[in-house]
Amino acid sequence: MDGQDIVEENFYDKNVSNLVRKNSIDETEEEREIKEKYSLKKLEPEEKKQCKQKIFEKYIHRYEDIKKDFFCELSEKKTREKLRQKGDSIIRSINVLNDLNKSLGLLNQSVEEWASIEMEIEEAKKEEELDEESGSGALENTLEELESLKETKKSIEEYVEMEMNDFAPNISEIAGEILGAKLIKRAGGLEKLAKLPASTIQVLGAEKAFFRFKRKGDSPPKHGLIFEHPYIKRTKYDKRGKIARKLASTIAIAARIDYFSGKDKYEGLKKDLERRVKEVRGN
Amino acid sequence: MEINLKSIGDGIYTKNLDPGNTIYGEDVVETEDGEFRQWDPNRSKLAAFVKKGLDYIFEDQVKILYLGAATGTTVSHISDLCPRGDVYAVDYAEKAILKLLKNTRNRRNVFPIYADAYKPWKYSQLVDQVDLIYQDVSHRKQTEILKRNSSSFLKDGGKVFFMVKSANIDVTEKPEKVFEKQKKKLKGFNIIKEEKLEPYHEDHLAIFAEYNK
């Protein structure tokens, strides 16, 4: 039995006893009467048989209902728990955020081109002093939509930040909420991220470059997704590798703390990381 | 033929245990015996097996362990066929289980279990001895899953429906070879009937067998 099994078993025991307590049978007056009558054993055989049948029918029906409810509740609880454990809502929202980023990039470019051409036409018209109503408002609508998409992006980011602070406080503090969420998504869940070695976390998201290095012997990538982190982004090119290594190992430790204990223990990690960054940048 | 199973025209239909509701937008026919739902052989492997000549009648109070329930297409039809039986539906995909729960909410004989079919000891507290195991898990170790569950839950002389998908086990090998290999692994199972499910499902073999401990 591994650690995960034990966690699951405990969860299981707790919930089963709760459910049983919740669903335990309360006797009604009638049922108690039947029971008392039955226990007196002064009944005629025929009457006794009827009584038995009555009790059986009453209870078998209820038993089946309780059983169904019990299974449904248990499965639903376990499933939801598992989804929460996996960080499902975070992974899904970060997927949306990625797509949104991509489409915003595309849209920005094409809308900008369109707008600039439209402006030229407008100006040409003004010079000829034509008083026609220009356009159908399509461009204005598009621009409005673009703005609202940017708002949406902001709100999703806020949501991810909130969820991440609750779900993985240590990763959030070390890597930042959005980057942390991206790492979790790339690894396929917090559990998997916690089980990855730091060197893999370092090049997570740069698989293409990494396998090119493996196959053809090109230079290995220094960083993948973690490039987004200001510590790497804002360091000189030739020193990024050292900081990427330190950052990745710190994230790996943070992920393990988040997965196995969930307590906020980032103070020491953060200090250590900052010291190393200063040291590397200093020379 | 069972009363709960009817063939009308080309299709086969099962009596709806949850009248007024359908699972996947299937056809519904009103008859004098009640509401019947169409059982699509293109979606359900058991329906394809029946279409191909399987003659099996579910007992009244049969207990079934269904592995790989997914969203409950076939499960719902089996629950139609044995209204007084028990169907324990196991699956390990979160999304599928949530859908299954929703789909079978009104079916009192279906009991969804969220668990890994490869680890039967994890749900051994929940399942009785069963009369029948239906195994349709998309897993490389399909046969091993069947054997483990049979030895844990299936009574002596119990029946097994086993749907082998060759692509699950080895994509590179020819389906016939994969089927032969899997059948060799089925020690303790007496194969009563086997049928390839073409044209409804490609590279699938349906096996109906009896289990002797």
Tab-separated table of C-alpha atoms in Angstrom, chain B residues 65 74-75 77 119 149 192:
chain	number	residue	atom	x	y	z
B	65	LEU	CA	-20.566	-6.177	-11.732
B	74	THR	CA	-25.010	0.007	-21.895
B	75	VAL	CA	-25.508	0.162	-18.130
B	77	HIS	CA	-30.032	-0.993	-20.986
B	119	LYS	CA	-7.494	-2.710	-7.933
B	149	ASN	CA	-12.343	-9.227	-10.494
B	192	ILE	CA	-19.733	-20.534	-24.480
